Every structure is written in structure tokens, then in C-alpha cells.
Coordinates of C-alpha atoms in Angstrom, one line a residue:
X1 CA 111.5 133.9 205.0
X2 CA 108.4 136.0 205.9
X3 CA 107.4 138.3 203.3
X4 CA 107.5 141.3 205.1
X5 CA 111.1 140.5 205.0
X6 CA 110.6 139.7 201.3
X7 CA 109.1 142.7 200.2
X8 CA 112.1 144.5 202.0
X9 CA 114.8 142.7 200.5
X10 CA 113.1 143.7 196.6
X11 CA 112.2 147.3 197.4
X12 CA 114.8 149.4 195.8
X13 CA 114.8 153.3 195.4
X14 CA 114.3 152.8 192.0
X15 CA 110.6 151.8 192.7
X16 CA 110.6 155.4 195.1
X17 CA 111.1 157.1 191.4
X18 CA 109.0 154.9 190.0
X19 CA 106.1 155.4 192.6
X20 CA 106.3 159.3 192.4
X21 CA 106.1 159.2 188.0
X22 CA 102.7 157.0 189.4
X23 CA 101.8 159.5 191.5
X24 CA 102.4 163.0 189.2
X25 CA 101.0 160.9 185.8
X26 CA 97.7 160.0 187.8
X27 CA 97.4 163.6 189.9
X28 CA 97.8 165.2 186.7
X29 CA 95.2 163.6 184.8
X30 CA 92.9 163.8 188.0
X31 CA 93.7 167.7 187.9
X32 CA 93.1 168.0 184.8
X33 CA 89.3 166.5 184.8
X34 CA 88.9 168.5 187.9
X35 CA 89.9 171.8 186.9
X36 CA 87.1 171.4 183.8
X37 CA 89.7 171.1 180.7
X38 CA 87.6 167.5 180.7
X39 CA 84.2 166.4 181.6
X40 CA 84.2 162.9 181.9
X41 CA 82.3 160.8 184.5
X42 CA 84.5 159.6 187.4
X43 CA 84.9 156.0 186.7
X44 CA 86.3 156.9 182.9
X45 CA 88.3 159.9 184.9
X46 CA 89.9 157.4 187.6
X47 CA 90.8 154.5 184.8
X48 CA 92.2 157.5 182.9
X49 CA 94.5 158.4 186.0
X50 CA 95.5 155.1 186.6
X51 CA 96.3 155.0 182.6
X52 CA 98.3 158.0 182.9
X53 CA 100.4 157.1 186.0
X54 CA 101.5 153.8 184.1
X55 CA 102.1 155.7 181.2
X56 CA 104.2 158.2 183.0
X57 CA 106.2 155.0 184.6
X58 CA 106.9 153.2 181.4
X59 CA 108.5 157.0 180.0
X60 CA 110.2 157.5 182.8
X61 CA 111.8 154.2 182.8
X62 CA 112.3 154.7 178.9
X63 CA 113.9 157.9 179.1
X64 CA 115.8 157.0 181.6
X65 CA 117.3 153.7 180.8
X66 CA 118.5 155.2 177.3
X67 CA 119.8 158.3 179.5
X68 CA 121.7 155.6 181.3
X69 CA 122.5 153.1 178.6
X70 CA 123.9 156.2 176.5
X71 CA 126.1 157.2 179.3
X72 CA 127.4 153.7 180.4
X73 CA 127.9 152.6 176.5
X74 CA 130.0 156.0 176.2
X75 CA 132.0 155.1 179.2
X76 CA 132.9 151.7 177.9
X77 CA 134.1 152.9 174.7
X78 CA 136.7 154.6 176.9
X79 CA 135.0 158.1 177.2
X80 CA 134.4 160.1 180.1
X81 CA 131.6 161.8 181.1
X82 CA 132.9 164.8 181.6
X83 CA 133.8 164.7 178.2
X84 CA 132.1 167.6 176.0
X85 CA 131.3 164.9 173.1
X86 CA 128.9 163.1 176.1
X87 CA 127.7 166.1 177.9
X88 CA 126.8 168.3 174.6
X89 CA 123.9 165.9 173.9
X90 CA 123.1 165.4 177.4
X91 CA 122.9 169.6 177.5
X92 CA 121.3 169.8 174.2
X93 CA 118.0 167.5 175.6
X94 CA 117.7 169.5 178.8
X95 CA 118.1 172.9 177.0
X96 CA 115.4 171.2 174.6
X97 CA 113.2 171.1 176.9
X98 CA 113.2 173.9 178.7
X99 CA 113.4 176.3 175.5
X100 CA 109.6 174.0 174.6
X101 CA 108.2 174.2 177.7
X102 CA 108.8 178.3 178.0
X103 CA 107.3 178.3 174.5
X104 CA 104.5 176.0 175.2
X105 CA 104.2 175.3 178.9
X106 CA 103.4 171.6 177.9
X107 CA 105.2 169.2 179.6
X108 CA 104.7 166.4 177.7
X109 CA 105.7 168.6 174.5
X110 CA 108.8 169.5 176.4
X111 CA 109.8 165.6 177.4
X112 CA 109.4 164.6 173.7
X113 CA 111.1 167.9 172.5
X114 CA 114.2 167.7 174.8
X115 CA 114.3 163.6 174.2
X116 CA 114.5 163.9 170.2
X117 CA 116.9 167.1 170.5
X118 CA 119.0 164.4 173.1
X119 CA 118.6 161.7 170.4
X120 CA 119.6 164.0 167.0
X121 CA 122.4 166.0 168.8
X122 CA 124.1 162.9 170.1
X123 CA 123.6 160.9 166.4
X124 CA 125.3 163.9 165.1
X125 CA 127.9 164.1 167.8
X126 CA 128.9 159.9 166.9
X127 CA 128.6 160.9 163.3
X128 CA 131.4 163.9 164.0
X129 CA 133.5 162.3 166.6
X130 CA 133.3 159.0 163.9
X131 CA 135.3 161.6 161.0
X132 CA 137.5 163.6 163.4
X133 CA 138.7 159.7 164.8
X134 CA 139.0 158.5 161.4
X135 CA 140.6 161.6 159.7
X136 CA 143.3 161.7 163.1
X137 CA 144.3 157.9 162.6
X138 CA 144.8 158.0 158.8
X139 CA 147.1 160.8 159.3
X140 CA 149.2 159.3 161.6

């Protein structure tokens, strides 16, 4: 097998997503150290973007693999995901974050914002759902 036709055969759109967190992480930092909020000299300022863009990957792939993980675990515990004990959690994070970024316009503040609000609301969510389950089959 060639490896054009190997390369093919691997590439999934995944690594699309993954390529354009690359891309934003690295043009942001680059932006950033052009538009003078840094003065750095250009080597430094392209290892930085290069840092960035891999750092953007890795919390992509973070945030979206517990994104996914919460929402497959949920469905194989018999939910749904229409469910409002999956999507209040799921609402909460994305309301998170765009309640921080119009307070701060920090994006970065806003990912970490909406992820812990995601990450609370849905631990209190389990936490409920756990009593109003437990209360319903004792009194049964």
C-alpha cells in the first residue's frame, strides 16, 4: 500500500477540527505579538504560536471528549439526550460562557468558566437526580 493511500485511509474529520484549534491557538498568539500587547523577538513569538496551537488542540480534545463521554455515559445509563437532567448541564456550560465572555471578552476566561459551570451544574444534577431516584423507589 502506497502511503498516499495510507495517509488517506487515517485522515478523519476529526483531525479537520483538530487542524483548525492548530490554526486559531497559533494565529491568535501570532496576533497578539503583532498587534503590540507583546514584544517578543520572532523566534520566541513563533515557538510561542506553535505552543499555543498544541495547547488549543490538547483543550479542545479535553473538552470535547468529556462533552462526549458525559453524553454517551448518560445514554447508557438509559437516558436520553433530550432529557432536561442531560441538557441542563450541557445549557448551563454554554450559557457559562457566554454570560463571561460579555463580561470579560476573554476567551479563554469564558472556556474555563462555561467548562466548570458544565462540570458543577451536572455534579449537582447526578447528586439530585441520585435522591429523587432513591426517594421514588423506596416509596414504591
Amino acid at each position: 500500500m502506497s502511503l498516499h493511500q495510507r495517509f488517506r485511509d487515517r485522515l478523519r474529520p476529526w483531525h479537520l477540527l483538530d487542524l483548525a484549534a492548530f490554526l486559531f491557538g497559533a494565529g491568535w498568539s501570532l496576533w497578539r505579538n503583532s498587534a503590540g500587547f507583546e514584544t517578543t523577538p520572532p523566534l520566541f513569538a513563533l515557538v510561542t504560536a506553535i505552543v499555543s496551537g498544541l495547547l488549543a488542540v490538547v483543550v479542545l480534545r479535553f473538552t470535547l471528549g468529556n462533552l462526549w463521554g458525559y453524553a454517551v455515559e448518560y445514554a447508557n445509563a438509559g437516558g436520553q439526550w433530550s432529557d432536561l437532567a442531560f441538557l441542563v448541564p450541557v445549557g448551563s456550560g454554554l450559557a457559562g460562557v457566554v454570560v463571561t465572555y460579555a463580561v470579560t471578552t476573554d476567551l479563554g476566561a469564558a472556556a474555563w468558566a462555561g467548562f466548570w459551570t458544565f462540570a458543577v451544574v451536572a455534579g449537582v444534577v447526578a447528586v439530585a437526580v441520585s435522591f429523587a431516584a432513591g426517594y421514588r423507589g423506596t416509596s414504591a
